[in-house]
Tab-separated table of N, CA and C in Angstrom:
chain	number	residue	atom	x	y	z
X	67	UNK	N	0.847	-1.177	0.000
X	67	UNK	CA	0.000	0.000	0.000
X	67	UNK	C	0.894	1.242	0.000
X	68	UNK	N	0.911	2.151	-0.904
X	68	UNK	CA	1.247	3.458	-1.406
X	68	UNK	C	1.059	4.337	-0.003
X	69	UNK	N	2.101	5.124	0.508
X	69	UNK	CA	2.128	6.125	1.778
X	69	UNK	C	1.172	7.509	1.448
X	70	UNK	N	-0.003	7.852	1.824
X	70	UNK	CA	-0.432	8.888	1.352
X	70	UNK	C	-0.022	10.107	1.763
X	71	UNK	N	-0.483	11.056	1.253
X	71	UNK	CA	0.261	12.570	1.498
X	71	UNK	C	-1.219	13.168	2.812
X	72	UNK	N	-0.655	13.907	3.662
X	72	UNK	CA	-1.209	14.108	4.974
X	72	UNK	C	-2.465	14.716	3.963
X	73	UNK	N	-2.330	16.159	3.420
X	73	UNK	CA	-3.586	16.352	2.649
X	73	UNK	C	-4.597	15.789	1.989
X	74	UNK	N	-4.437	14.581	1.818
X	74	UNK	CA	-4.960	13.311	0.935
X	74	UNK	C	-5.845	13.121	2.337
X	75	UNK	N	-5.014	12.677	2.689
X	75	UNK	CA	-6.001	11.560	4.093
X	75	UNK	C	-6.554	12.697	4.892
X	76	UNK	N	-6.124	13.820	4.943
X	76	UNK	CA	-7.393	14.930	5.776
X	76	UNK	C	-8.484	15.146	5.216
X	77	UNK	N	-8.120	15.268	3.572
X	77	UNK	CA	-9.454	15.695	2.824
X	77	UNK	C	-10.612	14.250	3.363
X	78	UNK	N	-9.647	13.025	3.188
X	78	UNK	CA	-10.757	11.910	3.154
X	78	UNK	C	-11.764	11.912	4.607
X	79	UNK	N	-10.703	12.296	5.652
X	79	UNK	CA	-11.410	12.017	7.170
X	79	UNK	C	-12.229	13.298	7.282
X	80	UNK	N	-12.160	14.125	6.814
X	80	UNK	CA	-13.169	15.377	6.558
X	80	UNK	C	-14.697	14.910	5.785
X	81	UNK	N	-14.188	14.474	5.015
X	81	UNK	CA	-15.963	14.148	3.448
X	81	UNK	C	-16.008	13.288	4.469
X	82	UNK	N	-15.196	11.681	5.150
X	82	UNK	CA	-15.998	10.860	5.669
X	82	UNK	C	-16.533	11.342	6.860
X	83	UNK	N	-16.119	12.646	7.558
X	83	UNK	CA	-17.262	12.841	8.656
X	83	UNK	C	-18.291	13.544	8.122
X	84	UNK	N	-18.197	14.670	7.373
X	84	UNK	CA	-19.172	15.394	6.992
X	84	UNK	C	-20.113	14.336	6.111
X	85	UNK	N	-19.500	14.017	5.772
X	85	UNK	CA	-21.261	12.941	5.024
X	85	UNK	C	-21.817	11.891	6.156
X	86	UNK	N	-21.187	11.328	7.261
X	86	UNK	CA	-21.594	10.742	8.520
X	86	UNK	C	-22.761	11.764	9.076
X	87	UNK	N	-22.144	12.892	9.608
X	87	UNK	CA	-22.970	13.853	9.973
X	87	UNK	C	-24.337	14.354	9.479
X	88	UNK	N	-24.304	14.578	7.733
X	88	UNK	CA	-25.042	14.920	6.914
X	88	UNK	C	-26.061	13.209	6.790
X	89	UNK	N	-26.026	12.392	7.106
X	89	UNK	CA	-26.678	11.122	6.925
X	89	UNK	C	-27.029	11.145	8.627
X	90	UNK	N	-26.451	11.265	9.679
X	90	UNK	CA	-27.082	10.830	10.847
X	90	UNK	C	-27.718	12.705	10.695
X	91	UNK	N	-27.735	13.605	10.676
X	91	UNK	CA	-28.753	14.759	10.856
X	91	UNK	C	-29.914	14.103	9.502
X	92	UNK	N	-30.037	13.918	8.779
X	92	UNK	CA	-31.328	13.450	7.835
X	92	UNK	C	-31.845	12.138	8.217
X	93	UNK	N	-31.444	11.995	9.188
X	93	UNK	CA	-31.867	10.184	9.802
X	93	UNK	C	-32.505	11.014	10.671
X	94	UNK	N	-32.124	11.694	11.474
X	94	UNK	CA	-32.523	12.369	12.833
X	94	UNK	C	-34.371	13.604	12.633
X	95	UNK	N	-34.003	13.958	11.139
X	95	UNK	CA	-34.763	14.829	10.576
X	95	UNK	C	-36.291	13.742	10.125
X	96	UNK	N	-36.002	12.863	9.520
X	96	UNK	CA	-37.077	11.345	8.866
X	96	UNK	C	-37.556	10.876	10.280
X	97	UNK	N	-36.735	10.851	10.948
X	97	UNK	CA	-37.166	9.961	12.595
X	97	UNK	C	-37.966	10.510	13.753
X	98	UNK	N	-37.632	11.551	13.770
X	98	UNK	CA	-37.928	12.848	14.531
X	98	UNK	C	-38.995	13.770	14.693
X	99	UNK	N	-38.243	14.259	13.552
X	99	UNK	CA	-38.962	15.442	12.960
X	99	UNK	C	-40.704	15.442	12.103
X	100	UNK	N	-40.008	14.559	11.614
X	100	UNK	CA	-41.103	14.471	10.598
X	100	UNK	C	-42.686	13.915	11.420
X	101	UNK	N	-42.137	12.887	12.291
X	101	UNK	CA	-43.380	12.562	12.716
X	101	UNK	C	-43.547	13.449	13.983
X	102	UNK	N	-43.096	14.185	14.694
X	102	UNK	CA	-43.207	15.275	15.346
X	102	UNK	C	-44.325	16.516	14.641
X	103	UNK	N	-44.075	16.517	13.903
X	103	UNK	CA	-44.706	17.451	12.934
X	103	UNK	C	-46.248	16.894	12.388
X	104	UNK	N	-46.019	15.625	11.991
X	104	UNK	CA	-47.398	14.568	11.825
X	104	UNK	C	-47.987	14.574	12.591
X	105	UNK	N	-47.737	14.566	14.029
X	105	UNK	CA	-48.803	14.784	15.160
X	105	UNK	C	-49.750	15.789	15.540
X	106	UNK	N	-48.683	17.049	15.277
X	106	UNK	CA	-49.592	18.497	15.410
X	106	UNK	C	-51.316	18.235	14.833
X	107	UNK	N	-51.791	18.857	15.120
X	107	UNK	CA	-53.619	18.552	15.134
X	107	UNK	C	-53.955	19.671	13.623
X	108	UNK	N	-53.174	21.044	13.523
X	108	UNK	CA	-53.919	21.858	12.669
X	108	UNK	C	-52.709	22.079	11.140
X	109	UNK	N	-52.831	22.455	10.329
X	109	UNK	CA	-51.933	22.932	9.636
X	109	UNK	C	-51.101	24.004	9.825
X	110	UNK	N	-52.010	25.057	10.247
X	110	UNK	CA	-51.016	25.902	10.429
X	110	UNK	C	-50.213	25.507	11.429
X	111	UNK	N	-50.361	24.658	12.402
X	111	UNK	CA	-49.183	24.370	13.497
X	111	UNK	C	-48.364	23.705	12.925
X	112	UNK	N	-48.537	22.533	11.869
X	112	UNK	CA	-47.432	22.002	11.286
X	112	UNK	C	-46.916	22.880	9.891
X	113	UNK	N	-47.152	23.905	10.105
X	113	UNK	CA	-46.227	24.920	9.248
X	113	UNK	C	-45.415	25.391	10.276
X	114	UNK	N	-46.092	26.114	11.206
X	114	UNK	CA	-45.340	27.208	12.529
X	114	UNK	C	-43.776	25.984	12.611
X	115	UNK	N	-44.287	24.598	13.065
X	115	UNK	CA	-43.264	23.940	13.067
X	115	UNK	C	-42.327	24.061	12.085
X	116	UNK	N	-42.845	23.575	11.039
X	116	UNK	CA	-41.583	23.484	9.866
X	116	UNK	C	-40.810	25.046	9.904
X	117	UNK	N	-41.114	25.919	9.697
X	117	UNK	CA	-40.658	27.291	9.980
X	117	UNK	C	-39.347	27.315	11.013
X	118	UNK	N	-40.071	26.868	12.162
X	118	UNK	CA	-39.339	26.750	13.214
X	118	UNK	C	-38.163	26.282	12.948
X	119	UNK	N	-38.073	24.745	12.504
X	119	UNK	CA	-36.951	23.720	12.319
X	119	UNK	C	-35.907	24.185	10.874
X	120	UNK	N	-36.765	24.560	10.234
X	120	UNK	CA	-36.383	23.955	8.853
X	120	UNK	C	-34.907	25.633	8.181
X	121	UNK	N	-35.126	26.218	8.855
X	121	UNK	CA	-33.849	27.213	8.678
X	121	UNK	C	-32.782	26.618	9.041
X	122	UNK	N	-32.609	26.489	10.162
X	122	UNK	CA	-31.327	25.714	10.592
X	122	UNK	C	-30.745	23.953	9.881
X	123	UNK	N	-31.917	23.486	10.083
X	123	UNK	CA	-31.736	21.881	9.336
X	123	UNK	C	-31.136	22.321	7.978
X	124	UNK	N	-31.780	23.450	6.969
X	124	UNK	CA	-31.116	23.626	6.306
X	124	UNK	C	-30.099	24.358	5.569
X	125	UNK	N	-29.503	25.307	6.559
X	125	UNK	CA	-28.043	25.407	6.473
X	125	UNK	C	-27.218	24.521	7.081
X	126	UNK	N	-27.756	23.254	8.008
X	126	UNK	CA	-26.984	22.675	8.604
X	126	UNK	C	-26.118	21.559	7.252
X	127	UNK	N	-27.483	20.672	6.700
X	127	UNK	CA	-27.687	20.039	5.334
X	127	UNK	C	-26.886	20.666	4.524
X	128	UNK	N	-26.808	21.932	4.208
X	128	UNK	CA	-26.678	22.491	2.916
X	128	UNK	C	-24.688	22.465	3.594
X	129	UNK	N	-24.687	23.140	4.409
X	129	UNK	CA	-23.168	23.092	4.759
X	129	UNK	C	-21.826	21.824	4.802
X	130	UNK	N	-22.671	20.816	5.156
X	130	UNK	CA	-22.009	19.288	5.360
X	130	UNK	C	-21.909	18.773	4.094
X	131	UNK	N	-23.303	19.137	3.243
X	131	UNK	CA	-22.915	18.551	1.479
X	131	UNK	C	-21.978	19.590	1.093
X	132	UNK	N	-21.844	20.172	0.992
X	132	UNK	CA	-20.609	21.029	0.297
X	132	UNK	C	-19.274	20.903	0.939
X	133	UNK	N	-19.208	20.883	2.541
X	133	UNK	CA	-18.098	20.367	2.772
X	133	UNK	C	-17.403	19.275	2.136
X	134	UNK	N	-18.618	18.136	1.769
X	134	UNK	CA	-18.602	16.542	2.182
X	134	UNK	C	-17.648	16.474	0.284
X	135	UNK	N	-18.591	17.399	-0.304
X	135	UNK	CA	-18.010	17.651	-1.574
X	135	UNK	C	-17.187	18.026	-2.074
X	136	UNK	N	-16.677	18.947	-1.562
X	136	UNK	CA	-15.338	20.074	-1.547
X	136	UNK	C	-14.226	18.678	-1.040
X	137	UNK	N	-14.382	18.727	-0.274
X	137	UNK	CA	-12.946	17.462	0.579
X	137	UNK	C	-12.921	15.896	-0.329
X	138	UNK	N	-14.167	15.994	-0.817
X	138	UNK	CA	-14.105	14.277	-1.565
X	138	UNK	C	-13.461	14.748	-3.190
X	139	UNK	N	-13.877	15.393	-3.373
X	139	UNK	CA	-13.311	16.003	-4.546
X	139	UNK	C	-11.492	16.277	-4.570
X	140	UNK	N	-11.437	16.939	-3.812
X	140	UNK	CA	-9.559	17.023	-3.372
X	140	UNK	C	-9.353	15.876	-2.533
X	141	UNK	N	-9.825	14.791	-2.152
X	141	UNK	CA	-9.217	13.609	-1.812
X	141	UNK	C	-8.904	12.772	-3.082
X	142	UNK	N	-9.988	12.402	-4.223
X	142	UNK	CA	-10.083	12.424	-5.137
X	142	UNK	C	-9.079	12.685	-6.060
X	143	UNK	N	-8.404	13.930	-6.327
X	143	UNK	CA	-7.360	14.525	-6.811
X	143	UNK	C	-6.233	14.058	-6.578
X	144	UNK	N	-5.981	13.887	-5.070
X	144	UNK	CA	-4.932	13.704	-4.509
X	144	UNK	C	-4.656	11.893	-4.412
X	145	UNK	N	-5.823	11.040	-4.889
X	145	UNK	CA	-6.049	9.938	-5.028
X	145	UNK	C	-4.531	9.108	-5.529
X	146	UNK	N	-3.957	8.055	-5.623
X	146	UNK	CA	-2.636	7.479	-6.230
X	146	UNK	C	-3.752	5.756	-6.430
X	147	UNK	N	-4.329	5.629	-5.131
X	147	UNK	CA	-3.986	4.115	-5.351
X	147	UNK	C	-5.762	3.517	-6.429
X	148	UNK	N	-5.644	2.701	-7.247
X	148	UNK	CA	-6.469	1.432	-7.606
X	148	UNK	C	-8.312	2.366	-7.811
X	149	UNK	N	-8.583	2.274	-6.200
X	149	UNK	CA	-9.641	2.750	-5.896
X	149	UNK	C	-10.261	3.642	-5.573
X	150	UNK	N	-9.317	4.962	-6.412
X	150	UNK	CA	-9.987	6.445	-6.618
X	150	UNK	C	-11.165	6.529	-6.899
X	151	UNK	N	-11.624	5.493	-8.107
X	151	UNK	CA	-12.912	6.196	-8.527
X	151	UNK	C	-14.156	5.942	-7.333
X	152	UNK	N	-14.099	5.319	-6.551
X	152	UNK	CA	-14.918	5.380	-5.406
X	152	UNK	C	-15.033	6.937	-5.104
X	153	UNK	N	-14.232	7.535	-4.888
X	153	UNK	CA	-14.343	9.160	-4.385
X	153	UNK	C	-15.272	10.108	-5.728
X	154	UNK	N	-14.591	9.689	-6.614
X	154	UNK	CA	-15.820	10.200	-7.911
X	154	UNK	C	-16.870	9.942	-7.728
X	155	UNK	N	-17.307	8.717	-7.200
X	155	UNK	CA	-18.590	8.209	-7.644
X	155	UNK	C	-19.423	8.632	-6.503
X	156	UNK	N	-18.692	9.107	-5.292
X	156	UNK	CA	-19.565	9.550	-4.224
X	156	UNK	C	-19.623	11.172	-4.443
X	157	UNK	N	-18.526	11.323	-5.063
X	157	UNK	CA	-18.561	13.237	-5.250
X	157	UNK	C	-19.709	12.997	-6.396
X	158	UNK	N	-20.217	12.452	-7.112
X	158	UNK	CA	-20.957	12.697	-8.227
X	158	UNK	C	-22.685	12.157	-7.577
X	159	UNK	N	-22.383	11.339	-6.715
X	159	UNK	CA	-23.785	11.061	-5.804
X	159	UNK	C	-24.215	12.775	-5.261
X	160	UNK	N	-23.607	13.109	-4.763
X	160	UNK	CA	-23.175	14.211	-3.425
X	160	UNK	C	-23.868	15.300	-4.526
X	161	UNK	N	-22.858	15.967	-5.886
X	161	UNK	CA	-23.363	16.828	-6.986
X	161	UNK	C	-25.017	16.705	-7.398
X	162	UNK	N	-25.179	15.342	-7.574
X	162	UNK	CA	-26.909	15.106	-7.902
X	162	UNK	C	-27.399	15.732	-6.982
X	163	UNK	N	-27.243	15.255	-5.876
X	163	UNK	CA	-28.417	15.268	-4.672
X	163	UNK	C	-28.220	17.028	-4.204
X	164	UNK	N	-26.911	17.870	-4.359
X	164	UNK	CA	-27.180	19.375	-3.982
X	164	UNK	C	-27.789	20.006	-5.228
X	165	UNK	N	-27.666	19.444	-6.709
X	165	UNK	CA	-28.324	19.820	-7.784
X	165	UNK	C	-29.966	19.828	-7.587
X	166	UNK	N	-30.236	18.888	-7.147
X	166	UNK	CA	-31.766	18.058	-7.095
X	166	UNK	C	-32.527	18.966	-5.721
X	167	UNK	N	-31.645	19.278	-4.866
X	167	UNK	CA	-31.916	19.886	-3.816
X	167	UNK	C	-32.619	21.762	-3.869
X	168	UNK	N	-31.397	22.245	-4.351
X	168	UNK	CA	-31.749	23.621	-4.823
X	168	UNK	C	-32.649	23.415	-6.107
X	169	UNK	N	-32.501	22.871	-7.258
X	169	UNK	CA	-33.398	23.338	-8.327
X	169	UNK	C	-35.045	22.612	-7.867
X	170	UNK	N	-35.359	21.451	-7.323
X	170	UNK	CA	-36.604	21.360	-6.818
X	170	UNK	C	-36.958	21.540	-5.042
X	171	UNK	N	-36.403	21.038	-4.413
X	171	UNK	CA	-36.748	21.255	-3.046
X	171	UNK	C	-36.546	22.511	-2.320
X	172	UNK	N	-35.490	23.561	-2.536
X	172	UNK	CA	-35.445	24.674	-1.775
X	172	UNK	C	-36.546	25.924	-2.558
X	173	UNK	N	-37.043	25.520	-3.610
X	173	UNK	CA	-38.231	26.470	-4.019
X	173	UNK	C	-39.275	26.558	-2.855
X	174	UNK	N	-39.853	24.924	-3.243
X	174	UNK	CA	-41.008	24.695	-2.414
X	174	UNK	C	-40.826	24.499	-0.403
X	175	UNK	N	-39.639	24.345	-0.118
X	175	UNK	CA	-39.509	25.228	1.217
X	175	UNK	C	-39.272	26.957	1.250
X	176	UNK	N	-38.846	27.480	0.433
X	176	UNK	CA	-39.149	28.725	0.712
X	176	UNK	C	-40.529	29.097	0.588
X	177	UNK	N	-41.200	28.542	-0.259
X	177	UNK	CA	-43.001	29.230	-0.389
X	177	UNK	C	-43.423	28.817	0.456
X	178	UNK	N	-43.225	27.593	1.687
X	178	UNK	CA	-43.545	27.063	2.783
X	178	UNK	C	-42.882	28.066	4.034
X	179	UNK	N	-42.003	28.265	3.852
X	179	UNK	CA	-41.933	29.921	4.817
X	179	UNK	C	-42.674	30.700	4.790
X	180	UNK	N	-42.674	31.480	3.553
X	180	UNK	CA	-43.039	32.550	3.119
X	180	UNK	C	-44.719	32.756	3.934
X	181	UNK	N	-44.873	33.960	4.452
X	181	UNK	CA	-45.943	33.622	4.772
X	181	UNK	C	-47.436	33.879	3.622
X	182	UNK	N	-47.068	34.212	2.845
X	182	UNK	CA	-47.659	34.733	1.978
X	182	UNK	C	-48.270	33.656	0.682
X	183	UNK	N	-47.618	32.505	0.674
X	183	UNK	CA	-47.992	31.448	0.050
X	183	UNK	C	-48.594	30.548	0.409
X	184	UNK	N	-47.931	30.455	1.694
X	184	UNK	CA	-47.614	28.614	2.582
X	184	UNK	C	-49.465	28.377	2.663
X	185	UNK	N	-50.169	29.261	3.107
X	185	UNK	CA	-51.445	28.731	3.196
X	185	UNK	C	-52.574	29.654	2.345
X	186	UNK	N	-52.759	29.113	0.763
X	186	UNK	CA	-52.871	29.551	0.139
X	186	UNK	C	-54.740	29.392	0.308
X	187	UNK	N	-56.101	29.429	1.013
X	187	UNK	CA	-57.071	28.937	0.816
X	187	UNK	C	-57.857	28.426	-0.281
X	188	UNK	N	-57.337	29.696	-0.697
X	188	UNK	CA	-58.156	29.794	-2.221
X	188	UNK	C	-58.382	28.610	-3.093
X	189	UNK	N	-57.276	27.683	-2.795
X	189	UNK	CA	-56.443	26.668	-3.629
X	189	UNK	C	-57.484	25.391	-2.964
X	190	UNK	N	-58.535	24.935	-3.421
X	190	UNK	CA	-58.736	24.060	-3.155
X	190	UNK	C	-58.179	22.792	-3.027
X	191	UNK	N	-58.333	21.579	-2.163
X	191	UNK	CA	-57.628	20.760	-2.178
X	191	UNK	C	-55.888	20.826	-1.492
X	192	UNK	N	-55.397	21.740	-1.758
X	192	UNK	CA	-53.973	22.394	-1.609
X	192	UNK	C	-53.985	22.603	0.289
X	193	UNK	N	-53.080	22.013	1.460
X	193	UNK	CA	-52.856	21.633	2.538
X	193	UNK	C	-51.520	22.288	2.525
X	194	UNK	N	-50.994	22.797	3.646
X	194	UNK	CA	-49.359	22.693	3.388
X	194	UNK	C	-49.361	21.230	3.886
X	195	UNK	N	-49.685	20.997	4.311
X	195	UNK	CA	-50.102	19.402	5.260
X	195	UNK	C	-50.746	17.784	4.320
X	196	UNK	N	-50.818	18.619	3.316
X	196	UNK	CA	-51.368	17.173	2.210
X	196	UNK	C	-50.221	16.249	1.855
X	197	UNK	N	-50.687	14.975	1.910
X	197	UNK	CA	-50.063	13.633	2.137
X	197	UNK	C	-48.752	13.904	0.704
X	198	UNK	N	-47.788	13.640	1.854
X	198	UNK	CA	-46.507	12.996	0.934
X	198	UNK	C	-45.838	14.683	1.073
X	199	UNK	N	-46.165	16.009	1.643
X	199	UNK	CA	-45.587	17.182	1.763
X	199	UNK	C	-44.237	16.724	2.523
X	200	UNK	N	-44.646	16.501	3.768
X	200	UNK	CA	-43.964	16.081	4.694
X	200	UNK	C	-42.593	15.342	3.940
X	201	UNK	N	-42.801	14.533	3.301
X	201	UNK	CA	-42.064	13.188	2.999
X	201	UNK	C	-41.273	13.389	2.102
X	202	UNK	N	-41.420	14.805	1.089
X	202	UNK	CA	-40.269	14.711	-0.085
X	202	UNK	C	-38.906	14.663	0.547
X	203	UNK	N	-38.514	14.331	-0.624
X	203	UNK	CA	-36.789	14.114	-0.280
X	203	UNK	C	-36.024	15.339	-0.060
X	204	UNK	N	-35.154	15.191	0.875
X	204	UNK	CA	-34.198	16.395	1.089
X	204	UNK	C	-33.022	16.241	0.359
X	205	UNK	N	-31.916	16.815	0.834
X	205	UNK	CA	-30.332	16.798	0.000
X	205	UNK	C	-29.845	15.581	-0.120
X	206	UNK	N	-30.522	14.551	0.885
X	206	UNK	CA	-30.117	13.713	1.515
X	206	UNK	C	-30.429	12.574	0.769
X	207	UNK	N	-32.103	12.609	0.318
X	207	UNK	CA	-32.738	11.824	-0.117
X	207	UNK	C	-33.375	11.509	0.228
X	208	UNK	N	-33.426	11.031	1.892
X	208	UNK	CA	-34.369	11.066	2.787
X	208	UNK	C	-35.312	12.126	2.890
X	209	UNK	N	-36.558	11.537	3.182
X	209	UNK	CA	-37.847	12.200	3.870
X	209	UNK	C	-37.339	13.265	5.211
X	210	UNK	N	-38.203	14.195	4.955
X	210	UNK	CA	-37.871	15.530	5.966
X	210	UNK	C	-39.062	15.727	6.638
């Protein structure tokens, strides 16, 4: 086995915590949260909630994938032995899922802030609370 260069193996123990982190906070968010939020009795309380949570969860999310990305990417680089492309193939998992994240999911949580959308009446049928809201996928993939 090839001696790696200290930068090599920091970048790696960096992406491998930050994506640990970023997978046990979206475990914690599916487990938690979500049915925390399922319980509330009215809609608007399971908005007030999401409001509540969902700023922080997601700069927390949004910060750990880009770390997780940034460091797998220059581990990657700095790669010598056999089984580099493992680091590609997780930096290119990692790229989907912050792609997939901002262009569909951070729309429809901001209009879920916003107070001006989130409870639209007019909209028949339309809940912030209607089945499967709760459940889309985050950065993560997991249910939020």
């Amino acid at each position: 086995m090839a001696e790696e260069a200290p930068g090599s193996l920091a970048a790696k123990v960096v992406a491998t915590l930050a994506t640990h982190l970023y997978v046990g906070a979206s475990a914690n968010i599916s487990l938690t949260e979500v049915p925390a939020r399922g319980s509330l009795a009215t809609p608007e309380a399971k908005l007030d909630h999401f409001r509540a949570t969902w700023p922080f969860a997601g700069r927390q999310q949004g910060f750990l994938g880009i770390v997780s990305l940034i460091s797998t990417l220059y581990g990657w680089s700095q790669e010598t032995g056999e089984d580099g492309y493992l680091l590609l193939v997780h930096a290119g998992i990692l790229a989907a899922l912050i792609v997939w994240t901002f262009a569909i999911i951070l729309p429809i949580n901001l209009q879920l802030v916003d107070g001006k959308t989130a409870l639209k009446k007019e909209m028949p049928g339309w809940s912030p609370c209607s089945p499967g809201w709760e459940s889309r996928p985050t950065m993560s993939g997991t249910g939020r």
